[in-house]
Short mmCIF file of C-alpha atoms in Angstrom, two decimals:
data_model
loop_
_atom_site.label_atom_id
_atom_site.label_comp_id
_atom_site.label_asym_id
_atom_site.label_seq_id
_atom_site.Cartn_x
_atom_site.Cartn_y
_atom_site.Cartn_z
CA MET A 181 -14.87 -6.76 19.95
CA SER A 182 -16.27 -9.48 17.67
CA ARG A 183 -14.42 -12.70 17.00
CA ILE A 184 -13.65 -11.68 13.44
CA ASP A 185 -11.75 -8.65 14.79
CA THR A 186 -9.81 -10.62 17.41
CA PHE A 187 -6.35 -12.02 16.79
CA VAL A 188 -6.05 -15.75 17.28
CA ALA A 189 -2.54 -17.20 17.01
CA PRO A 190 -2.01 -19.75 14.23
CA ARG A 191 -1.37 -23.34 15.31
CA PRO A 192 0.50 -24.84 12.35
CA ASN A 193 -0.04 -28.56 11.70
CA PRO A 194 2.91 -29.76 9.57
CA ALA A 195 1.07 -32.91 8.40
CA LEU A 196 -1.94 -30.87 7.26
CA ILE A 197 0.32 -28.33 5.57
CA ARG A 198 2.09 -31.08 3.60
CA ALA A 199 -1.24 -32.64 2.64
CA MET A 200 -2.65 -29.29 1.50
CA THR A 201 0.46 -28.71 -0.59
CA SER A 202 -0.15 -31.99 -2.43
CA VAL A 203 -3.84 -31.21 -2.92
CA ASN A 204 -2.94 -27.70 -4.06
CA ARG A 205 -0.68 -29.01 -6.80
CA ILE A 206 -3.20 -31.51 -8.15
CA VAL A 207 -6.68 -30.10 -7.67
CA MET A 208 -6.15 -26.37 -7.26
CA LEU A 209 -3.37 -25.72 -9.77
CA ARG A 210 -2.91 -28.26 -12.52
CA GLY A 211 -6.00 -30.46 -12.40
CA ILE A 212 -6.20 -34.17 -13.19
CA PRO A 213 -4.29 -35.27 -16.33
CA GLY A 214 -6.61 -37.12 -18.68
CA PHE A 215 -9.66 -35.20 -17.46
CA ARG A 216 -8.59 -31.55 -17.55
CA ASP A 217 -8.86 -31.33 -21.36
CA LEU A 218 -11.78 -33.72 -21.88
CA LEU A 219 -15.38 -32.58 -22.16
CA PRO A 220 -17.46 -32.46 -20.01
CA PHE A 221 -14.89 -32.98 -17.23
CA ASN A 222 -12.90 -29.86 -18.06
CA ARG A 223 -15.92 -27.81 -17.03
CA LEU A 224 -15.43 -29.02 -13.45
CA ALA A 225 -12.95 -26.76 -11.68
CA GLY A 226 -11.68 -29.51 -9.42
CA LEU A 227 -10.74 -31.71 -12.39
CA ARG A 228 -9.24 -29.07 -14.67
CA GLY A 229 -7.57 -27.28 -11.76
CA VAL A 230 -9.38 -24.48 -9.91
CA ALA A 231 -6.66 -21.98 -10.81
CA ASN A 232 -6.17 -23.70 -14.20
CA LEU A 233 -2.38 -23.43 -14.16
CA ARG A 234 -1.00 -26.00 -16.58
CA HIS A 235 2.59 -24.85 -16.38
CA ILE A 236 4.78 -23.20 -13.78
CA ASP A 237 7.84 -21.41 -15.18
CA PHE A 238 10.07 -21.01 -12.11
CA PRO A 239 13.73 -21.05 -13.19
CA ASP A 240 16.16 -22.82 -10.86
CA ALA A 241 18.29 -19.71 -10.47
CA ASN A 242 15.30 -17.80 -9.12
CA LEU A 243 14.36 -20.61 -6.74
CA GLU A 244 17.91 -20.78 -5.44
CA ARG A 245 17.96 -17.01 -4.94
CA LEU A 246 14.88 -17.28 -2.73
CA LYS A 247 16.24 -20.27 -0.83
CA ALA A 248 19.38 -18.33 -0.01
CA SER A 249 17.26 -15.77 1.88
CA CYS A 250 15.39 -18.37 3.95
CA GLY A 251 16.29 -20.74 6.76
CA ALA A 252 17.64 -20.99 10.29
CA GLY A 253 19.70 -18.15 11.74
CA LYS A 254 17.91 -15.41 9.81
CA ALA A 255 14.50 -13.78 9.64
CA THR A 256 12.79 -13.66 6.26
CA PHE A 257 9.68 -11.75 5.15
CA ILE A 258 8.51 -12.95 1.72
CA THR A 259 6.62 -10.29 -0.24
CA PRO A 260 4.83 -11.48 -3.43
CA ASN A 261 2.92 -9.20 -5.76
CA HIS A 262 -0.87 -9.53 -5.59
CA PRO A 263 -2.50 -9.51 -9.04
CA GLU A 264 -5.23 -12.11 -8.49
CA PHE A 265 -7.35 -13.43 -5.67
CA PHE A 266 -7.36 -17.15 -4.71
CA THR A 267 -4.66 -17.98 -7.21
CA ASP A 268 -2.38 -15.91 -5.00
CA TRP A 269 -2.60 -18.43 -2.16
CA MET A 270 -2.17 -21.36 -4.56
CA ILE A 271 1.05 -19.94 -6.04
CA ASP A 272 2.32 -18.63 -2.71
CA LYS A 273 1.85 -22.08 -1.16
CA GLU A 274 3.65 -23.76 -4.03
CA ILE A 275 6.57 -21.38 -3.68
CA VAL A 276 7.01 -21.56 0.11
CA SER A 277 6.71 -25.36 0.04
CA GLN A 278 10.05 -25.36 -1.76
CA VAL A 279 11.90 -22.83 0.47
CA SER A 280 10.27 -22.70 3.90
CA PRO A 281 7.32 -25.10 4.36
CA LEU A 282 6.23 -23.66 7.73
CA THR A 283 5.99 -20.12 6.44
CA ALA A 284 3.19 -18.15 8.12
CA SER A 285 1.02 -16.28 5.62
CA TRP A 286 -1.06 -13.18 6.19
CA ALA A 287 -4.66 -13.27 4.94
CA THR A 288 -7.76 -11.12 5.34
CA ASN A 289 -9.59 -11.54 8.64
CA GLY A 290 -12.82 -12.25 6.75
CA VAL A 291 -11.27 -15.46 5.41
CA VAL A 292 -9.40 -16.60 8.54
CA ASN A 293 -11.96 -15.65 11.19
CA GLY A 294 -15.15 -14.91 9.29
CA LEU A 295 -16.20 -18.34 7.98
CA GLY A 296 -17.04 -20.05 11.26
CA ARG A 297 -15.06 -21.85 13.96
CA LEU A 298 -14.37 -24.97 11.92
CA MET A 299 -12.89 -23.01 9.02
CA GLN A 300 -10.97 -20.79 11.42
CA LYS A 301 -9.39 -23.89 12.95
CA PHE A 302 -8.52 -25.14 9.45
CA TRP A 303 -6.88 -21.86 8.40
CA LEU A 304 -4.95 -21.51 11.67
CA ALA A 305 -3.64 -25.06 11.21
CA ASN A 306 -2.44 -23.95 7.76
CA ASN A 307 -0.50 -21.20 9.51
CA LEU A 308 -2.55 -18.26 8.28
CA ILE A 309 -2.39 -14.97 10.19
CA ALA A 310 -5.54 -12.83 10.21
CA GLN A 311 -4.89 -9.26 9.02
CA ILE A 312 -7.26 -7.16 11.13
CA PRO A 313 -7.60 -3.54 9.95
CA GLY A 314 -6.84 -1.10 12.75
CA ASN A 315 -5.86 -3.89 15.13
CA SER A 316 -2.75 -5.48 13.68
CA GLY A 317 -0.42 -5.22 16.69
CA ALA A 318 -0.81 -8.81 17.83
CA ALA A 319 -0.42 -10.16 14.29
CA LYS A 320 2.79 -8.19 13.81
CA GLU A 321 4.17 -9.38 17.17
CA HIS A 322 3.42 -12.99 16.26
CA SER A 323 5.00 -12.55 12.83
CA VAL A 324 8.24 -11.15 14.24
CA ALA A 325 8.48 -13.95 16.78
CA TRP A 326 7.82 -16.56 14.08
CA ALA A 327 10.39 -15.07 11.71
CA LEU A 328 12.99 -15.09 14.48
CA LYS A 329 12.55 -18.86 14.71
CA GLY A 330 13.89 -19.18 11.18
CA HIS A 331 10.50 -19.67 9.48
CA GLY A 332 9.35 -17.32 6.76
CA VAL A 333 6.48 -14.86 7.05
CA LEU A 334 4.62 -14.08 3.81
CA LEU A 335 2.49 -11.01 3.21
CA HIS A 336 1.40 -9.08 0.14
CA PRO A 337 2.81 -5.55 0.45
CA GLU A 338 0.35 -4.21 -2.15
CA GLY A 339 -2.51 -5.01 0.22
CA GLY A 340 -5.71 -5.95 -1.59
CA VAL A 341 -5.93 -7.42 -5.09
CA GLY A 342 -5.98 -4.82 -7.85
CA TRP A 343 -6.24 -7.08 -10.91
CA HIS A 344 -3.31 -5.40 -12.69
CA ALA A 345 -0.50 -7.95 -13.03
CA ASN A 346 1.80 -5.70 -15.08
CA ILE A 347 1.84 -2.96 -12.45
CA VAL A 348 2.94 -3.18 -8.80
CA ALA A 349 0.73 -0.87 -6.72
CA PRO A 350 2.23 1.40 -4.01
CA LEU A 351 3.49 -0.82 -1.20
CA LEU A 352 2.53 -0.82 2.47
CA PRO A 353 5.44 -0.68 4.92
CA GLY A 354 4.43 -3.57 7.18
CA ALA A 355 7.05 -6.09 6.01
CA VAL A 356 9.86 -3.56 6.38
CA GLU A 357 8.64 -2.42 9.79
CA MET A 358 8.44 -5.99 11.09
CA GLY A 359 11.79 -6.77 9.50
CA LEU A 360 13.47 -3.89 11.36
CA GLU A 361 11.92 -5.04 14.64
CA ALA A 362 13.16 -8.57 13.99
CA LEU A 363 16.62 -7.15 13.24
CA LYS A 364 16.69 -5.27 16.52
CA ARG A 365 15.73 -8.34 18.52
CA GLY A 366 18.02 -10.66 16.58
CA ARG A 367 21.01 -8.36 16.96
CA ALA A 368 20.45 -8.28 20.73
CA THR A 369 21.87 -11.82 20.92
CA ASP A 370 23.74 -12.15 17.62
CA PRO A 371 25.64 -9.12 16.20
CA ASP A 372 25.69 -10.80 12.78
CA PHE A 373 21.96 -11.62 12.63
CA LYS A 374 20.45 -11.05 9.16
CA VAL A 375 16.96 -10.04 8.09
CA TRP A 376 15.79 -10.33 4.49
CA ILE A 377 12.82 -8.86 2.67
CA ALA A 378 12.47 -11.41 -0.16
CA PRO A 379 10.22 -10.19 -3.01
CA VAL A 380 8.57 -12.59 -5.42
CA VAL A 381 6.59 -11.67 -8.55
CA TRP A 382 4.53 -13.72 -10.92
CA LYS A 383 2.77 -13.09 -14.20
CA LEU A 384 -0.02 -15.31 -15.60
CA ALA A 385 -0.35 -15.83 -19.33
CA PHE A 386 -3.03 -17.79 -21.20
CA THR A 387 -1.71 -20.73 -23.16
CA GLY A 388 -4.10 -20.09 -26.05
CA ASN A 389 -6.73 -17.74 -27.48
CA VAL A 390 -9.55 -17.39 -24.93
CA GLU A 391 -11.37 -14.48 -26.61
CA ALA A 392 -14.57 -16.48 -26.99
CA ALA A 393 -14.67 -17.37 -23.27
CA LEU A 394 -13.97 -13.78 -22.29
CA ALA A 395 -16.71 -12.54 -24.62
CA LYS A 396 -19.12 -14.91 -22.86
CA GLU A 397 -18.07 -13.59 -19.46
CA CYS A 398 -18.43 -10.02 -20.74
CA ALA A 399 -21.98 -10.81 -21.86
CA TYR A 400 -22.76 -12.04 -18.35
CA VAL A 401 -21.42 -8.77 -16.89
CA GLU A 402 -23.42 -6.68 -19.36
CA LYS A 403 -26.63 -8.57 -18.55
CA SER A 404 -26.02 -8.50 -14.81
CA LEU A 405 -25.41 -4.74 -14.79
CA LYS A 406 -28.10 -3.97 -17.40
CA ILE A 407 -25.65 -2.44 -19.86
CA GLU A 408 -26.64 -2.59 -23.51
CA ARG A 409 -24.03 -4.08 -25.81
CA LEU A 410 -23.15 -2.11 -28.92
CA ALA A 411 -23.25 -4.54 -31.84
CA THR A 412 -20.15 -3.23 -33.63
CA ASP A 413 -17.92 -3.10 -30.58
CA THR A 414 -14.87 -5.31 -30.29
CA LEU A 415 -14.28 -7.10 -26.99
CA PRO A 416 -11.96 -4.35 -25.64
CA GLN A 417 -14.51 -1.72 -26.70
CA ARG A 418 -17.21 -3.59 -24.85
CA ILE A 419 -15.08 -3.51 -21.69
CA HIS A 420 -14.52 0.24 -22.14
CA HIS A 421 -18.24 0.78 -22.68
CA VAL A 422 -19.04 -1.11 -19.46
CA TYR A 423 -16.68 1.05 -17.45
CA SER A 424 -17.87 4.27 -19.13
CA THR A 425 -21.47 3.41 -18.33
CA LEU A 426 -20.65 2.60 -14.70
CA LEU A 427 -18.69 5.87 -14.42
CA ALA A 428 -21.69 7.77 -15.84
CA ARG A 429 -23.89 6.19 -13.15
CA ASP A 430 -21.46 7.27 -10.46
CA GLU A 431 -21.41 10.78 -11.92
CA ALA A 432 -25.21 10.91 -11.90
CA ALA A 433 -25.41 9.59 -8.34
CA SER A 434 -22.98 12.29 -7.24
CA GLY A 435 -24.77 15.09 -9.13
CA MET A 436 -21.75 15.55 -11.44
CA PRO A 437 -22.24 16.34 -15.13
CA SER A 438 -20.82 13.80 -17.56
CA ASP A 439 -18.55 15.33 -20.18
CA GLU A 440 -19.05 13.11 -23.22
CA GLY A 441 -16.11 14.72 -24.99
CA ALA A 442 -13.65 13.85 -22.25
CA THR A 443 -11.69 10.63 -21.98
CA TYR A 444 -12.53 8.02 -19.36
CA ALA A 445 -9.44 9.00 -17.36
CA GLU A 446 -10.33 12.70 -17.43
CA ARG A 447 -13.91 12.04 -16.27
CA GLN A 448 -12.68 9.67 -13.58
CA GLN A 449 -10.12 12.15 -12.24
CA ALA A 450 -12.71 14.92 -12.10
CA LEU A 451 -15.16 12.78 -10.17
CA VAL A 452 -12.52 11.53 -7.73
CA ALA A 453 -11.40 15.09 -7.10
CA GLU A 454 -14.94 16.23 -6.32
CA LEU A 455 -15.71 13.24 -4.09
CA GLY A 456 -12.36 13.80 -2.34
CA ARG A 457 -13.34 17.40 -1.65
CA ARG A 458 -16.63 16.27 -0.13
CA LEU A 459 -14.90 13.56 1.91
CA GLY A 460 -12.40 16.10 3.27
CA GLU A 461 -15.22 18.41 4.34
CA SER A 462 -17.03 15.51 6.01
CA ILE A 463 -14.11 14.50 8.24
CA SER A 464 -12.72 17.99 8.90
CA PRO A 465 -14.19 21.31 7.73
CA ASP A 466 -10.75 22.94 7.52
CA THR A 467 -8.88 20.07 5.86
CA ASP A 468 -6.64 21.02 2.93
CA VAL A 469 -5.54 17.48 1.99
CA THR A 470 -6.05 16.70 -1.69
CA ASP A 471 -4.10 13.44 -1.94
CA ALA A 472 -6.70 10.66 -2.20
CA THR A 473 -4.57 8.07 -0.40
CA GLU A 474 -4.06 10.34 2.58
CA LEU A 475 -7.75 11.31 2.58
CA LEU A 476 -8.78 7.66 2.66
CA ARG A 477 -6.36 6.98 5.51
CA ARG A 478 -7.81 9.86 7.50
CA ALA A 479 -11.35 8.72 6.68
CA ARG A 480 -10.64 5.25 8.12
CA ARG A 481 -9.25 6.85 11.29
CA TRP A 482 -12.23 9.21 11.50
CA GLN A 483 -14.64 6.30 11.36
CA ARG A 484 -12.80 4.49 14.18
CA GLU A 485 -12.82 7.60 16.35
CA ASN A 486 -16.47 8.52 15.70
CA SER A 487 -18.23 5.20 16.30
CA GLY A 488 -21.21 6.98 17.88
CA ASP A 489 -22.01 9.08 14.78
CA ALA A 490 -23.91 6.52 12.73
CA GLU A 491 -25.11 8.92 10.05
CA GLY A 492 -21.73 10.61 9.67
CA ARG A 493 -19.93 7.27 9.44
CA LYS A 494 -22.39 6.12 6.77
CA GLN A 495 -21.72 9.21 4.68
CA VAL A 496 -17.96 9.01 5.08
CA ARG A 497 -17.89 5.30 4.33
CA ALA A 498 -19.99 5.75 1.16
CA LEU A 499 -17.70 8.50 -0.15
CA ALA A 500 -14.53 6.58 0.72
CA ASP A 501 -15.83 3.35 -0.83
CA THR A 502 -16.75 5.11 -4.08
CA ILE A 503 -13.34 6.80 -4.33
CA GLN A 504 -11.54 3.51 -3.69
CA ARG A 505 -13.64 1.71 -6.28
CA LEU A 506 -13.09 4.38 -8.92
CA GLN A 507 -9.34 4.43 -8.33
CA ARG A 508 -9.03 0.70 -8.98
CA VAL A 509 -8.81 1.56 -12.67
CA GLY A 510 -5.50 3.41 -12.50
CA PRO A 511 -3.47 5.40 -15.02
CA TRP A 512 -1.86 2.18 -16.20
CA ALA A 513 -5.14 1.30 -17.97
CA ALA A 514 -4.55 4.10 -20.50
CA ALA A 515 -0.76 3.95 -20.64
CA ASN A 516 -0.30 1.67 -23.67
CA PRO A 517 -1.91 1.62 -27.15
CA ARG A 518 -2.34 -2.16 -26.95
CA ILE A 519 -4.21 -4.33 -24.49
CA SER A 520 -3.67 -8.08 -24.03
CA LEU A 521 -6.20 -10.85 -23.43
CA GLU A 522 -4.81 -11.12 -19.90
CA GLU A 523 -5.51 -7.41 -19.24
CA ILE A 524 -9.01 -7.79 -20.68
CA ALA A 525 -9.58 -10.70 -18.29
CA GLU A 526 -8.35 -8.56 -15.40
CA HIS A 527 -10.78 -5.77 -16.28
CA LEU A 528 -13.64 -8.29 -16.29
CA LYS A 529 -12.69 -9.79 -12.95
CA ARG A 530 -12.32 -6.36 -11.39
CA VAL A 531 -15.70 -5.15 -12.58
CA ARG A 532 -17.37 -8.40 -11.47
CA ASN A 533 -15.79 -8.08 -8.05
CA ASP A 534 -16.68 -4.41 -7.63
CA TYR A 535 -20.14 -4.22 -9.18
CA CYS A 536 -21.74 -7.64 -9.67
CA ARG A 537 -23.28 -8.61 -6.36
CA GLY A 538 -26.57 -10.19 -7.34
CA GLY A 539 -26.39 -13.72 -5.99
CA LEU A 540 -24.49 -16.90 -5.23
CA ARG A 541 -22.69 -16.99 -8.59
CA ASP A 542 -21.16 -13.56 -7.99
CA THR A 543 -20.28 -14.39 -4.37
CA ILE A 544 -18.43 -17.52 -5.48
CA ASN A 545 -16.65 -15.51 -8.19
CA ARG A 546 -15.33 -13.06 -5.62
CA PHE A 547 -13.80 -15.80 -3.49
CA ILE A 548 -12.81 -18.28 -6.24
CA PRO A 549 -12.69 -16.41 -9.56
CA GLN A 550 -12.44 -18.77 -12.51
CA PRO A 551 -10.01 -18.04 -15.37
CA ALA A 552 -11.16 -18.07 -18.97
CA GLY A 553 -8.74 -20.84 -19.92
CA PRO A 554 -5.47 -22.68 -19.17
CA ARG A 555 -2.53 -20.54 -18.08
CA CYS A 556 1.17 -20.55 -17.34
CA ALA A 557 2.57 -18.87 -14.21
CA HIS A 558 5.90 -17.15 -14.81
CA ILE A 559 7.50 -16.79 -11.35
CA ARG A 560 10.56 -14.64 -10.81
CA VAL A 561 12.55 -13.61 -7.71
CA PRO A 562 14.13 -10.14 -7.60
CA GLU A 563 17.20 -9.57 -5.48
CA ALA A 564 16.31 -9.70 -1.76
CA LEU A 565 16.63 -6.57 0.35
CA GLY A 566 18.94 -7.15 3.31
CA LEU A 567 17.79 -4.87 6.13
CA HIS A 568 20.93 -5.79 8.07
CA GLU A 569 22.97 -3.89 5.49
CA TYR A 570 20.48 -1.20 4.50
CA ALA A 571 21.11 2.30 5.86
CA GLY A 572 18.08 4.14 4.44
CA SER A 573 14.74 5.02 6.02
CA ILE A 574 11.62 2.83 6.06
CA ASP A 575 10.20 4.87 3.17
CA ASP A 576 13.43 4.42 1.22
CA ALA A 577 13.38 0.67 1.81
CA VAL A 578 9.75 0.41 0.67
CA ALA A 579 10.58 2.45 -2.47
CA GLU A 580 13.55 0.21 -3.24
CA LEU A 581 11.44 -2.93 -2.73
CA HIS A 582 8.83 -1.51 -5.11
CA ARG A 583 11.48 -0.72 -7.71
CA ARG A 584 12.88 -4.24 -7.64
CA MET A 585 9.42 -5.81 -7.93
CA GLN A 586 8.28 -3.51 -10.77
CA ASP A 587 11.52 -3.90 -12.73
CA THR A 588 11.25 -7.69 -12.51
CA ILE A 589 7.58 -7.71 -13.56
CA THR A 590 8.37 -5.44 -16.49
CA SER A 591 11.25 -7.64 -17.64
CA THR A 592 9.16 -10.79 -17.21
CA VAL A 593 6.31 -9.38 -19.31
CA ALA A 594 8.85 -8.39 -21.99
CA GLU A 595 10.33 -11.88 -21.91
CA VAL A 596 6.95 -13.57 -22.37
CA GLU A 597 5.96 -11.12 -25.09
CA ALA A 598 9.21 -11.78 -26.97
CA GLY A 599 8.31 -15.44 -26.96
CA GLY A 600 4.92 -14.74 -28.55
CA GLY A 601 3.05 -15.36 -25.31
CA PHE A 602 0.41 -12.60 -25.65
CA ILE A 603 -2.42 -11.74 -28.02
CA PHE A 604 -2.94 -7.96 -28.34
CA TYR A 605 -5.80 -5.63 -29.39
CA LEU A 606 -6.16 -1.85 -29.72
CA ASN A 607 -6.67 -0.38 -26.25
CA PRO A 608 -9.78 1.86 -26.14
CA PHE A 609 -8.63 3.42 -22.82
CA TYR A 610 -5.52 4.79 -24.51
CA HIS A 611 -5.39 8.38 -25.74
CA ARG A 612 -2.36 10.38 -26.88
#
């Protein structure tokens, strides 16, 4: 087993964590006052703030609600939504610094273990836990033990970043499973021991009109992917054209005809269904599973169990990767007749992450994506889920956690919109 796939226990360094929190607030989030709005300094991410968050809207009542779920004598699993890469850690770190500074945070093993020994030491000192696909037992055991000490454990139940801040993706059960294990162990010595699943959600909104900056980024994407721009298209139409062209390429690569009269969603669903059929046949000739999520889960297991079949694994991995990539533009994209600048920005970041892989610029963008302009982070805390008083199943608890997160995101978006916080356009993905 390679080092990247091996669990190494975090070794938190409180002094380093405090220092990183200070650096995070200045350099990563808000930038340097006096330079962040002054040319040419505001072109330097470290001076304007790498995440370019000028304001953090985190009402005291929400902060106190989260604090009430954290601390000694209880185990707390903090579960933020996951709409954006890199900024997630910046905001998460700002939040936990105010409620539980020694919170352990889950992160991808490629970040924690995959950047060399020196960086691994740095991340472990910052109390990051490597999430290792198919080998998470040790990480879960460490998390439960850490939570039982009264420190928080933070993990994103949506899994990977989807770039859709208004929608909470289906949740993974890990936080609930670890919470129930912590409850069992805690109750062994204290009949009144409490375990909380504490959700947090945040929504980013631009503080001004960044259409020009997004149009420039869109032009980069079009050039990088060799997609001709249609001169009369609006910015949202350009985004739709990019996705339609990429879908047509996937259809052609799969030998599927492209129905020009169908909507993007209809073409996408047809292609996913066909690729799912092929994937099912590849992993089991008699499979009758049509649910894409279940197929992908079985495909991952099939690859682990068939390590000696190089050609078969290559075929299964290619089909699974294409299905996953196609599904990253979900039904939510066509759900509303209007699309905001923030949603346009998310489409661009998603397509850059999934398709633009030409060089150093694209690699940096995947790890540290740069926003089109200054933003405000609206942070809200739904009611925590007390596993010590919850009688439902794991699935029920996950569904309830999802409901609380989605309801809070929806109300937060409505609150920001009512205050005039969004600029809207006609949504070309929408069809009645």
